[in-house]
PDB file of C-alpha atoms and ligand atoms in Angstrom:
ATOM      1  CA  MET A 471      87.099   3.181  28.040  1.00 51.00           C
ATOM      2  CA  SER A 472      83.599   4.434  28.337  1.00 65.00           C
ATOM      3  CA  SER A 473      81.914   8.035  27.921  1.00 75.00           C
ATOM      4  CA  THR A 474      80.273  10.130  30.503  1.00 84.00           C
ATOM      5  CA  PRO A 475      76.831   8.938  30.679  1.00 92.00           C
ATOM      6  CA  GLN A 476      74.227  11.372  29.298  1.00 97.00           C
ATOM      7  CA  VAL A 477      71.396   8.320  29.647  1.00 98.00           C
ATOM      8  CA  HIS A 478      70.949   6.114  31.918  1.00 98.00           C
ATOM      9  CA  ILE A 479      70.748   2.259  30.914  1.00 98.00           C
ATOM     10  CA  SER A 480      69.334   0.040  33.299  1.00 98.00           C
ATOM     11  CA  GLU A 481      69.937  -3.714  32.557  1.00 98.00           C
ATOM     12  CA  VAL A 482      66.724  -5.752  32.840  1.00 97.00           C
ATOM     13  CA  GLY A 483      68.047  -9.162  31.311  1.00 97.00           C
ATOM     14  CA  PRO A 484      68.482 -11.197  34.612  1.00 97.00           C
ATOM     15  CA  ARG A 485      64.867 -10.323  35.691  1.00 96.00           C
ATOM     16  CA  ASP A 486      62.828  -9.618  32.326  1.00 93.00           C
ATOM     17  CA  GLY A 487      64.812 -12.156  30.041  1.00 94.00           C
ATOM     18  CA  LEU A 488      65.294 -15.062  32.251  1.00 95.00           C
ATOM     19  CA  GLN A 489      62.176 -15.441  33.788  1.00 91.00           C
ATOM     20  CA  SER A 490      60.548 -15.112  29.957  1.00 89.00           C
ATOM     21  CA  VAL A 491      62.607 -18.429  28.611  1.00 90.00           C
ATOM     22  CA  LYS A 492      61.736 -21.727  30.089  1.00 89.00           C
ATOM     23  CA  ALA A 493      65.213 -23.181  30.958  1.00 93.00           C
ATOM     24  CA  THR A 494      66.331 -21.782  34.253  1.00 95.00           C
ATOM     25  CA  MET A 495      70.051 -20.374  34.490  1.00 97.00           C
ATOM     26  CA  PRO A 496      72.007 -22.137  37.269  1.00 98.00           C
ATOM     27  CA  THR A 497      72.748 -19.418  40.264  1.00 98.00           C
ATOM     28  CA  ALA A 498      76.452 -19.772  39.768  1.00 98.00           C
ATOM     29  CA  HIS A 499      76.437 -18.720  36.090  1.00 98.00           C
ATOM     30  CA  LYS A 500      73.385 -15.724  36.882  1.00 98.00           C
ATOM     31  CA  CYS A 501      76.081 -14.224  39.273  1.00 98.00           C
ATOM     32  CA  ARG A 502      79.072 -14.772  36.582  1.00 98.00           C
ATOM     33  CA  TRP A 503      76.752 -13.060  34.126  1.00 98.00           C
ATOM     34  CA  ILE A 504      75.675 -10.338  36.284  1.00 98.00           C
ATOM     35  CA  SER A 505      79.617  -9.625  37.375  1.00 98.00           C
ATOM     36  CA  ALA A 506      80.439  -9.265  33.494  1.00 98.00           C
ATOM     37  CA  LEU A 507      77.328  -6.647  32.833  1.00 98.00           C
ATOM     38  CA  ALA A 508      78.781  -4.577  35.841  1.00 98.00           C
ATOM     39  CA  ALA A 509      81.971  -4.872  34.589  1.00 98.00           C
ATOM     40  CA  SER A 510      81.095  -2.827  31.250  1.00 98.00           C
ATOM     41  CA  GLY A 511      79.888  -0.190  33.529  1.00 97.00           C
ATOM     42  CA  LEU A 512      76.157  -1.208  33.784  1.00 98.00           C
ATOM     43  CA  ARG A 513      75.136   1.173  37.042  1.00 97.00           C
ATOM     44  CA  GLU A 514      71.760  -0.236  37.653  1.00 98.00           C
ATOM     45  CA  ILE A 515      70.689  -4.229  36.985  1.00 98.00           C
ATOM     46  CA  GLU A 516      67.331  -5.715  37.757  1.00 98.00           C
ATOM     47  CA  VAL A 517      68.602  -9.018  39.038  1.00 98.00           C
ATOM     48  CA  GLY A 518      65.091 -11.069  39.425  1.00 97.00           C
ATOM     49  CA  SER A 519      61.733 -11.051  41.026  1.00 96.00           C
ATOM     50  CA  PHE A 520      60.493 -12.006  44.254  1.00 97.00           C
ATOM     51  CA  VAL A 521      57.865 -14.349  43.381  1.00 95.00           C
ATOM     52  CA  PRO A 522      56.893 -17.562  44.749  1.00 93.00           C
ATOM     53  CA  ALA A 523      58.940 -20.444  43.234  1.00 92.00           C
ATOM     54  CA  HIS A 524      56.170 -22.619  42.279  1.00 93.00           C
ATOM     55  CA  LEU A 525      54.963 -19.739  39.587  1.00 91.00           C
ATOM     56  CA  LEU A 526      58.554 -18.565  38.253  1.00 92.00           C
ATOM     57  CA  PRO A 527      61.256 -21.616  39.102  1.00 94.00           C
ATOM     58  CA  GLN A 528      63.590 -19.284  37.093  1.00 95.00           C
ATOM     59  CA  MET A 529      63.605 -16.892  39.834  1.00 96.00           C
ATOM     60  CA  ALA A 530      63.940 -19.363  42.965  1.00 97.00           C
ATOM     61  CA  ASP A 531      67.352 -18.244  44.079  1.00 98.00           C
ATOM     62  CA  VAL A 532      66.421 -14.611  43.627  1.00 98.00           C
ATOM     63  CA  ALA A 533      67.843 -13.798  47.151  1.00 98.00           C
ATOM     64  CA  GLU A 534      71.258 -15.297  46.608  1.00 98.00           C
ATOM     65  CA  VAL A 535      71.524 -13.565  43.238  1.00 98.00           C
ATOM     66  CA  VAL A 536      70.941 -10.456  45.464  1.00 98.00           C
ATOM     67  CA  ARG A 537      73.626 -11.338  47.847  1.00 98.00           C
ATOM     68  CA  HIS A 538      76.285 -11.894  45.142  1.00 98.00           C
ATOM     69  CA  ALA A 539      75.057  -8.282  43.477  1.00 98.00           C
ATOM     70  CA  ARG A 540      75.312  -6.325  46.315  1.00 98.00           C
ATOM     71  CA  THR A 541      79.266  -7.404  46.359  1.00 98.00           C
ATOM     72  CA  LEU A 542      79.843  -5.669  42.842  1.00 98.00           C
ATOM     73  CA  PRO A 543      81.102  -1.885  43.559  1.00 97.00           C
ATOM     74  CA  GLY A 544      78.872   1.009  42.914  1.00 96.00           C
ATOM     75  CA  LEU A 545      76.027  -0.936  41.129  1.00 98.00           C
ATOM     76  CA  THR A 546      71.940  -0.337  42.458  1.00 98.00           C
ATOM     77  CA  VAL A 547      70.745  -3.951  42.540  1.00 98.00           C
ATOM     78  CA  MET A 548      66.847  -3.477  41.583  1.00 98.00           C
ATOM     79  CA  ALA A 549      64.429  -6.230  42.235  1.00 98.00           C
ATOM     80  CA  LEU A 550      60.763  -6.606  40.921  1.00 97.00           C
ATOM     81  CA  VAL A 551      58.189  -7.383  43.444  1.00 97.00           C
ATOM     82  CA  PRO A 552      54.416  -7.838  42.542  1.00 94.00           C
ATOM     83  CA  ASN A 553      53.101  -7.052  46.212  1.00 96.00           C
ATOM     84  CA  ARG A 554      54.008  -6.700  49.949  1.00 97.00           C
ATOM     85  CA  ARG A 555      55.201 -10.011  50.582  1.00 97.00           C
ATOM     86  CA  GLY A 556      57.536 -10.045  47.761  1.00 98.00           C
ATOM     87  CA  ALA A 557      58.779  -6.355  49.034  1.00 98.00           C
ATOM     88  CA  GLU A 558      59.331  -8.123  52.455  1.00 98.00           C
ATOM     89  CA  ALA A 559      61.628 -10.796  51.160  1.00 98.00           C
ATOM     90  CA  ALA A 560      63.161  -8.179  48.845  1.00 98.00           C
ATOM     91  CA  LEU A 561      64.279  -5.868  51.475  1.00 98.00           C
ATOM     92  CA  ALA A 562      65.358  -8.382  53.909  1.00 98.00           C
ATOM     93  CA  ALA A 563      67.714  -9.377  50.802  1.00 98.00           C
ATOM     94  CA  GLY A 564      68.844  -6.027  50.981  1.00 98.00           C
ATOM     95  CA  VAL A 565      67.742  -4.783  47.335  1.00 98.00           C
ATOM     96  CA  HIS A 566      69.034  -1.275  46.716  1.00 98.00           C
ATOM     97  CA  LYS A 567      65.504  -0.348  44.579  1.00 98.00           C
ATOM     98  CA  LEU A 568      62.216  -2.014  44.201  1.00 98.00           C
ATOM     99  CA  THR A 569      60.080  -2.001  40.919  1.00 98.00           C
ATOM    100  CA  LEU A 570      56.348  -3.266  40.836  1.00 97.00           C
ATOM    101  CA  PRO A 571      54.468  -3.950  37.736  1.00 94.00           C
ATOM    102  CA  VAL A 572      51.313  -2.104  37.377  1.00 96.00           C
ATOM    103  CA  SER A 573      49.259  -2.895  34.346  1.00 95.00           C
ATOM    104  CA  ALA A 574      47.633  -0.193  32.421  1.00 95.00           C
ATOM    105  CA  SER A 575      45.267  -2.524  31.096  1.00 93.00           C
ATOM    106  CA  GLU A 576      42.560  -4.071  33.567  1.00 93.00           C
ATOM    107  CA  ALA A 577      42.303  -7.469  31.492  1.00 91.00           C
ATOM    108  CA  HIS A 578      46.317  -7.728  31.589  1.00 91.00           C
ATOM    109  CA  SER A 579      45.955  -6.983  35.186  1.00 92.00           C
ATOM    110  CA  LEU A 580      43.443  -9.733  36.207  1.00 92.00           C
ATOM    111  CA  ALA A 581      45.474 -12.070  34.043  1.00 88.00           C
ATOM    112  CA  ASN A 582      49.026 -11.421  35.384  1.00 85.00           C
ATOM    113  CA  VAL A 583      48.692 -10.332  39.037  1.00 86.00           C
ATOM    114  CA  ARG A 584      44.864 -11.649  39.691  1.00 91.00           C
ATOM    115  CA  LYS A 585      44.115  -7.898  40.871  1.00 94.00           C
ATOM    116  CA  THR A 586      42.131  -4.910  39.410  1.00 95.00           C
ATOM    117  CA  ARG A 587      44.423  -2.015  38.802  1.00 96.00           C
ATOM    118  CA  GLU A 588      42.821  -0.043  41.494  1.00 95.00           C
ATOM    119  CA  GLN A 589      43.689  -3.208  44.059  1.00 96.00           C
ATOM    120  CA  MET A 590      47.231  -2.845  42.685  1.00 96.00           C
ATOM    121  CA  VAL A 591      47.303   0.876  43.594  1.00 97.00           C
ATOM    122  CA  ASP A 592      46.506  -0.320  47.034  1.00 97.00           C
ATOM    123  CA  GLU A 593      49.210  -3.076  47.054  1.00 97.00           C
ATOM    124  CA  LEU A 594      51.760  -0.068  46.082  1.00 97.00           C
ATOM    125  CA  ARG A 595      50.693   2.270  48.987  1.00 98.00           C
ATOM    126  CA  SER A 596      51.084  -0.862  51.541  1.00 98.00           C
ATOM    127  CA  VAL A 597      54.419  -1.221  49.477  1.00 98.00           C
ATOM    128  CA  VAL A 598      55.476   2.292  50.018  1.00 98.00           C
ATOM    129  CA  ALA A 599      54.760   2.271  53.641  1.00 98.00           C
ATOM    130  CA  LEU A 600      56.701  -0.830  54.324  1.00 98.00           C
ATOM    131  CA  ARG A 601      59.569   0.866  52.478  1.00 98.00           C
ATOM    132  CA  ASN A 602      59.312   4.073  54.773  1.00 98.00           C
ATOM    133  CA  GLU A 603      59.322   1.851  57.855  1.00 97.00           C
ATOM    134  CA  LEU A 604      62.124  -0.714  57.001  1.00 97.00           C
ATOM    135  CA  ALA A 605      64.390   1.353  54.464  1.00 97.00           C
ATOM    136  CA  PRO A 606      63.636   4.819  53.591  1.00 97.00           C
ATOM    137  CA  GLY A 607      66.490   5.260  51.634  1.00 96.00           C
ATOM    138  CA  VAL A 608      65.104   2.606  48.982  1.00 98.00           C
ATOM    139  CA  PRO A 609      63.169   3.974  45.965  1.00 98.00           C
ATOM    140  CA  VAL A 610      60.085   2.286  44.928  1.00 98.00           C
ATOM    141  CA  GLU A 611      59.416   2.658  40.869  1.00 98.00           C
ATOM    142  CA  VAL A 612      56.600   1.579  38.997  1.00 98.00           C
ATOM    143  CA  GLY A 613      56.590   0.221  35.275  1.00 97.00           C
ATOM    144  CA  LEU A 614      53.339   0.584  33.744  1.00 97.00           C
ATOM    145  CA  SER A 615      53.030  -2.413  31.607  1.00 94.00           C
ATOM    146  CA  THR A 616      50.929  -2.967  28.409  1.00 94.00           C
ATOM    147  CA  ALA A 617      50.650   1.049  28.538  1.00 96.00           C
ATOM    148  CA  PHE A 618      50.970   1.021  24.516  1.00 97.00           C
ATOM    149  CA  GLY A 619      48.524  -1.845  24.073  1.00 94.00           C
ATOM    150  CA  CYS A 620      47.467  -5.078  25.485  1.00 92.00           C
ATOM    151  CA  THR A 621      47.138  -8.359  23.933  1.00 88.00           C
ATOM    152  CA  LEU A 622      43.939  -9.257  25.624  1.00 89.00           C
ATOM    153  CA  GLN A 623      42.112  -6.090  25.110  1.00 89.00           C
ATOM    154  CA  GLY A 624      43.562  -4.745  22.274  1.00 92.00           C
ATOM    155  CA  ALA A 625      44.261  -0.820  22.608  1.00 95.00           C
ATOM    156  CA  VAL A 626      44.911   0.849  25.896  1.00 95.00           C
ATOM    157  CA  ALA A 627      43.380   4.509  26.343  1.00 96.00           C
ATOM    158  CA  GLU A 628      46.097   7.212  26.907  1.00 97.00           C
ATOM    159  CA  ASP A 629      43.909   8.807  29.512  1.00 97.00           C
ATOM    160  CA  GLU A 630      43.490   6.198  31.359  1.00 96.00           C
ATOM    161  CA  VAL A 631      47.428   5.368  31.233  1.00 98.00           C
ATOM    162  CA  ILE A 632      48.095   9.087  32.617  1.00 98.00           C
ATOM    163  CA  ARG A 633      45.352   8.636  35.266  1.00 98.00           C
ATOM    164  CA  LEU A 634      46.890   5.321  36.531  1.00 98.00           C
ATOM    165  CA  ALA A 635      50.175   6.973  36.379  1.00 98.00           C
ATOM    166  CA  LEU A 636      49.401   9.649  38.657  1.00 98.00           C
ATOM    167  CA  ALA A 637      47.163   7.188  40.797  1.00 98.00           C
ATOM    168  CA  CYS A 638      50.961   5.537  41.482  1.00 98.00           C
ATOM    169  CA  VAL A 639      52.505   8.858  42.080  1.00 98.00           C
ATOM    170  CA  GLN A 640      49.478   9.608  44.623  1.00 98.00           C
ATOM    171  CA  ALA A 641      50.211   6.279  46.628  1.00 98.00           C
ATOM    172  CA  GLY A 642      53.820   7.640  46.876  1.00 98.00           C
ATOM    173  CA  VAL A 643      56.143   5.903  44.450  1.00 98.00           C
ATOM    174  CA  ASP A 644      59.110   7.949  43.227  1.00 98.00           C
ATOM    175  CA  GLU A 645      59.063   7.018  39.464  1.00 98.00           C
ATOM    176  CA  VAL A 646      56.608   5.804  37.081  1.00 98.00           C
ATOM    177  CA  GLY A 647      57.928   4.680  33.680  1.00 98.00           C
ATOM    178  CA  LEU A 648      55.906   3.283  30.735  1.00 98.00           C
ATOM    179  CA  SER A 649      56.590  -0.065  29.520  1.00 96.00           C
ATOM    180  CA  ASP A 650      55.626  -1.862  25.904  1.00 95.00           C
ATOM    181  CA  THR A 651      54.924  -5.302  27.407  1.00 91.00           C
ATOM    182  CA  THR A 652      53.513  -6.817  24.250  1.00 89.00           C
ATOM    183  CA  GLY A 653      55.842  -4.676  21.694  1.00 92.00           C
ATOM    184  CA  MET A 654      52.725  -2.876  20.201  1.00 94.00           C
ATOM    185  CA  ALA A 655      54.271   0.666  20.410  1.00 97.00           C
ATOM    186  CA  ASN A 656      55.160   2.653  17.598  1.00 98.00           C
ATOM    187  CA  PRO A 657      57.251   5.958  17.817  1.00 98.00           C
ATOM    188  CA  ALA A 658      54.569   8.519  17.209  1.00 98.00           C
ATOM    189  CA  GLN A 659      52.493   7.064  20.250  1.00 98.00           C
ATOM    190  CA  VAL A 660      55.684   6.895  22.440  1.00 98.00           C
ATOM    191  CA  ARG A 661      56.134  10.501  21.454  1.00 98.00           C
ATOM    192  CA  ARG A 662      52.944  11.539  22.605  1.00 98.00           C
ATOM    193  CA  LEU A 663      52.573   9.174  25.729  1.00 98.00           C
ATOM    194  CA  PHE A 664      55.940  10.150  27.190  1.00 98.00           C
ATOM    195  CA  THR A 665      55.309  13.781  26.034  1.00 98.00           C
ATOM    196  CA  ARG A 666      51.992  13.705  28.732  1.00 98.00           C
ATOM    197  CA  LEU A 667      53.825  11.643  31.368  1.00 98.00           C
ATOM    198  CA  ARG A 668      56.734  14.215  31.643  1.00 98.00           C
ATOM    199  CA  ALA A 669      54.305  17.056  31.632  1.00 98.00           C
ATOM    200  CA  GLU A 670      51.948  15.352  34.027  1.00 98.00           C
ATOM    201  CA  LEU A 671      54.617  13.709  36.377  1.00 98.00           C
ATOM    202  CA  GLY A 672      57.425  15.863  36.212  1.00 97.00           C
ATOM    203  CA  GLU A 673      60.476  14.354  37.628  1.00 96.00           C
ATOM    204  CA  ARG A 674      58.879  11.324  38.618  1.00 98.00           C
ATOM    205  CA  ALA A 675      58.286  10.335  35.162  1.00 98.00           C
ATOM    206  CA  GLY A 676      60.362   7.214  34.730  1.00 98.00           C
ATOM    207  CA  ALA A 677      62.360   4.844  32.164  1.00 98.00           C
ATOM    208  CA  ALA A 678      61.463   3.748  28.807  1.00 98.00           C
ATOM    209  CA  HIS A 679      61.152   0.111  28.674  1.00 97.00           C
ATOM    210  CA  MET A 680      60.631  -0.915  25.291  1.00 97.00           C
ATOM    211  CA  HIS A 681      60.303  -4.589  23.621  1.00 95.00           C
ATOM    212  CA  ASN A 682      61.492  -5.344  19.899  1.00 93.00           C
ATOM    213  CA  THR A 683      58.772  -7.831  19.194  1.00 91.00           C
ATOM    214  CA  ARG A 684      58.014  -5.965  15.999  1.00 92.00           C
ATOM    215  CA  GLY A 685      61.500  -4.519  15.576  1.00 93.00           C
ATOM    216  CA  LEU A 686      60.450  -1.059  16.646  1.00 97.00           C
ATOM    217  CA  GLY A 687      62.422  -1.202  19.815  1.00 97.00           C
ATOM    218  CA  LEU A 688      65.112   1.353  18.847  1.00 98.00           C
ATOM    219  CA  ALA A 689      62.936   3.496  17.084  1.00 98.00           C
ATOM    220  CA  ASN A 690      60.760   3.757  20.113  1.00 98.00           C
ATOM    221  CA  CYS A 691      63.729   4.414  22.627  1.00 98.00           C
ATOM    222  CA  LEU A 692      65.048   7.275  20.090  1.00 98.00           C
ATOM    223  CA  ALA A 693      61.367   8.522  19.932  1.00 98.00           C
ATOM    224  CA  ALA A 694      61.270   8.890  23.743  1.00 98.00           C
ATOM    225  CA  PHE A 695      64.797  10.496  23.787  1.00 98.00           C
ATOM    226  CA  ASP A 696      63.872  13.094  21.477  1.00 98.00           C
ATOM    227  CA  VAL A 697      60.657  14.095  24.214  1.00 98.00           C
ATOM    228  CA  GLY A 698      63.205  14.210  26.918  1.00 98.00           C
ATOM    229  CA  VAL A 699      63.266  10.942  28.180  1.00 98.00           C
ATOM    230  CA  ARG A 700      66.790   9.798  29.611  1.00 98.00           C
ATOM    231  CA  SER A 701      66.102   6.682  31.580  1.00 98.00           C
ATOM    232  CA  PHE A 702      65.930   3.376  29.430  1.00 98.00           C
ATOM    233  CA  ASP A 703      65.641  -0.876  30.293  1.00 98.00           C
ATOM    234  CA  SER A 704      67.252  -3.137  27.922  1.00 97.00           C
ATOM    235  CA  SER A 705      68.665  -6.710  28.187  1.00 97.00           C
ATOM    236  CA  LEU A 706      71.719  -8.134  26.866  1.00 98.00           C
ATOM    237  CA  GLY A 707      71.289 -10.258  23.583  1.00 96.00           C
ATOM    238  CA  GLY A 708      67.548  -8.978  23.881  1.00 95.00           C
ATOM    239  CA  LEU A 709      67.003 -11.912  25.914  1.00 92.00           C
ATOM    240  CA  GLY A 710      63.084 -12.872  26.359  1.00 80.00           C
ATOM    241  CA  GLY A 711      61.258 -13.585  23.083  1.00 70.00           C
ATOM    242  CA  CYS A 712      57.664 -13.568  23.519  1.00 64.00           C
ATOM    243  CA  PRO A 713      55.756 -16.362  23.264  1.00 64.00           C
ATOM    244  CA  TYR A 714      53.109 -14.856  21.003  1.00 61.00           C
ATOM    245  CA  ALA A 715      55.706 -14.131  18.300  1.00 62.00           C
ATOM    246  CA  PRO A 716      58.097 -16.443  17.554  1.00 66.00           C
ATOM    247  CA  GLY A 717      61.507 -15.591  16.634  1.00 68.00           C
ATOM    248  CA  ALA A 718      60.851 -12.191  18.179  1.00 69.00           C
ATOM    249  CA  SER A 719      63.598 -10.745  20.892  1.00 77.00           C
ATOM    250  CA  GLY A 720      62.061  -9.760  23.848  1.00 89.00           C
ATOM    251  CA  ASN A 721      63.654  -6.470  25.339  1.00 94.00           C
ATOM    252  CA  VAL A 722      65.356  -3.911  23.219  1.00 96.00           C
ATOM    253  CA  VAL A 723      69.126  -4.999  22.900  1.00 97.00           C
ATOM    254  CA  THR A 724      71.195  -3.389  25.109  1.00 98.00           C
ATOM    255  CA  GLU A 725      74.195  -3.965  23.126  1.00 98.00           C
ATOM    256  CA  ASP A 726      72.161  -1.887  19.910  1.00 98.00           C
ATOM    257  CA  LEU A 727      70.662   0.916  22.254  1.00 98.00           C
ATOM    258  CA  VAL A 728      74.262   1.280  23.458  1.00 98.00           C
ATOM    259  CA  PHE A 729      75.718   1.069  19.945  1.00 97.00           C
ATOM    260  CA  MET A 730      72.984   3.918  18.609  1.00 98.00           C
ATOM    261  CA  PHE A 731      73.240   6.447  21.666  1.00 98.00           C
ATOM    262  CA  GLU A 732      77.129   6.251  21.151  1.00 96.00           C
ATOM    263  CA  ALA A 733      77.120   6.518  17.687  1.00 96.00           C
ATOM    264  CA  MET A 734      75.035   9.274  17.738  1.00 96.00           C
ATOM    265  CA  GLY A 735      77.441  11.101  20.840  1.00 95.00           C
ATOM    266  CA  VAL A 736      75.212  10.450  23.358  1.00 97.00           C
ATOM    267  CA  GLY A 737      77.370   9.108  26.245  1.00 97.00           C
ATOM    268  CA  THR A 738      75.948   5.826  28.254  1.00 97.00           C
ATOM    269  CA  GLY A 739      79.172   5.159  30.604  1.00 97.00           C
ATOM    270  CA  LEU A 740      79.383   1.656  29.261  1.00 97.00           C
ATOM    271  CA  ASP A 741      82.097  -0.175  27.559  1.00 96.00           C
ATOM    272  CA  ILE A 742      80.514  -1.657  24.518  1.00 96.00           C
ATOM    273  CA  GLN A 743      83.165  -4.447  23.903  1.00 96.00           C
ATOM    274  CA  GLN A 744      82.639  -5.680  27.346  1.00 97.00           C
ATOM    275  CA  LEU A 745      79.191  -5.742  26.788  1.00 97.00           C
ATOM    276  CA  ILE A 746      79.465  -7.665  24.116  1.00 97.00           C
ATOM    277  CA  ALA A 747      81.944 -10.308  26.221  1.00 97.00           C
ATOM    278  CA  ALA A 748      79.119 -10.462  28.671  1.00 98.00           C
ATOM    279  CA  ARG A 749      77.057 -12.674  26.005  1.00 98.00           C
ATOM    280  CA  GLU A 750      79.821 -15.302  26.790  1.00 98.00           C
ATOM    281  CA  PRO A 751      78.558 -15.856  30.447  1.00 98.00           C
ATOM    282  CA  LEU A 752      75.170 -15.611  29.027  1.00 98.00           C
ATOM    283  CA  LYS A 753      75.077 -18.240  26.473  1.00 97.00           C
ATOM    284  CA  ALA A 754      77.042 -20.341  28.669  1.00 98.00           C
ATOM    285  CA  GLY A 755      74.605 -20.568  31.277  1.00 97.00           C
ATOM    286  CA  LEU A 756      71.525 -20.923  28.798  1.00 96.00           C
ATOM    287  CA  PRO A 757      72.721 -23.521  25.848  1.00 96.00           C
ATOM    288  CA  GLY A 758      71.003 -23.362  23.073  1.00 92.00           C
ATOM    289  CA  GLU A 759      68.655 -20.195  23.775  1.00 91.00           C
ATOM    290  CA  PRO A 760      68.493 -17.601  21.343  1.00 90.00           C
ATOM    291  CA  VAL A 761      70.397 -14.527  21.468  1.00 93.00           C
ATOM    292  CA  TYR A 762      69.538 -11.402  19.682  1.00 94.00           C
ATOM    293  CA  GLY A 763      71.730  -8.212  18.441  1.00 95.00           C
ATOM    294  CA  MET A 764      72.556  -6.797  15.034  1.00 96.00           C
ATOM    295  CA  THR A 765      75.834  -5.053  16.536  1.00 96.00           C
ATOM    296  CA  PRO A 766      77.284  -8.004  18.132  1.00 96.00           C
ATOM    297  CA  GLU A 767      76.811  -9.725  15.149  1.00 95.00           C
ATOM    298  CA  ALA A 768      78.090  -7.277  12.491  1.00 96.00           C
ATOM    299  CA  GLY A 769      80.954  -6.066  14.710  1.00 95.00           C
ATOM    300  CA  LEU A 770      81.988  -2.396  15.591  1.00 95.00           C
ATOM    301  CA  PRO A 771      82.585  -0.205  12.476  1.00 94.00           C
ATOM    302  CA  LYS A 772      86.250   0.721  11.503  1.00 93.00           C
ATOM    303  CA  GLY A 773      87.463   3.374  13.139  1.00 88.00           C
ATOM    304  CA  TRP A 774      85.012   3.094  16.198  1.00 89.00           C
ATOM    305  CA  ARG A 775      86.696   4.545  19.355  1.00 76.00           C
ATOM    306  CA  ALA A 776      87.834   2.255  21.751  1.00 58.00           C
TER     307      ALA A 776
HETATM  308 ZN1   ZN B1533      59.512  -6.042  29.724  1.00 71.44          ZN
END
């Protein structure tokens, strides 16, 4: 049984998680895992990224994975695309929603996509034009990466984050969220930045995408919730890790995030037992890879409603 959703949880493990680990999950396992995720009630899954296979061999089968995910009823199939070429391939494969990473830090932008932030905004404009022409019903979302700090340049000015978010909206994107790519955010900062984002962007203010690198993932999600954010990215088993922080999980753990909200009486629409069960196909597809999560380890408390 699952509750009426009051928050929207978007599962990003098959993209953010799988592209951060060295091993490649075989296609059949990816499909099994995504089916198990959808069975828990997840209505949106980021299933992969459309990037050249020589850069990310883990994502070489993304079109096939999209084809499978599209057969799951009621599921919004989302994919990450870094540019227009990726967007063309993603739309041809039939994704329901596109997400683009735009770095708030100039240093990260150059390192990650070899483009300045301004060049990325130009790329966005081009992706939006393509979307308008080929698939007007497909939302284009931006996650502003390194919005809370950057491993290369350190602090990122909050004014610059907001300025860039507004530039993305002017480029025609439907939603702009904030990503703590490097796990540097703290709850006070999250409250401040999301309050400003929501004031400036209104209904185009998007999801909180938090990493758990330093253990603050849930605290940061709660801080965002407290200032009105209702859309969250997370990954099953906290898959992903961080090359700069050995032993740290990647994204905030979906199972723990759902437990937190449900325990507070905030409906997620998800069945936590089924979510926990979805760890099995993940583990089977990535033998030996660490899988995180406090709730699955501890079990659900006595008297927890089914
Ligand atoms: Zn991430």
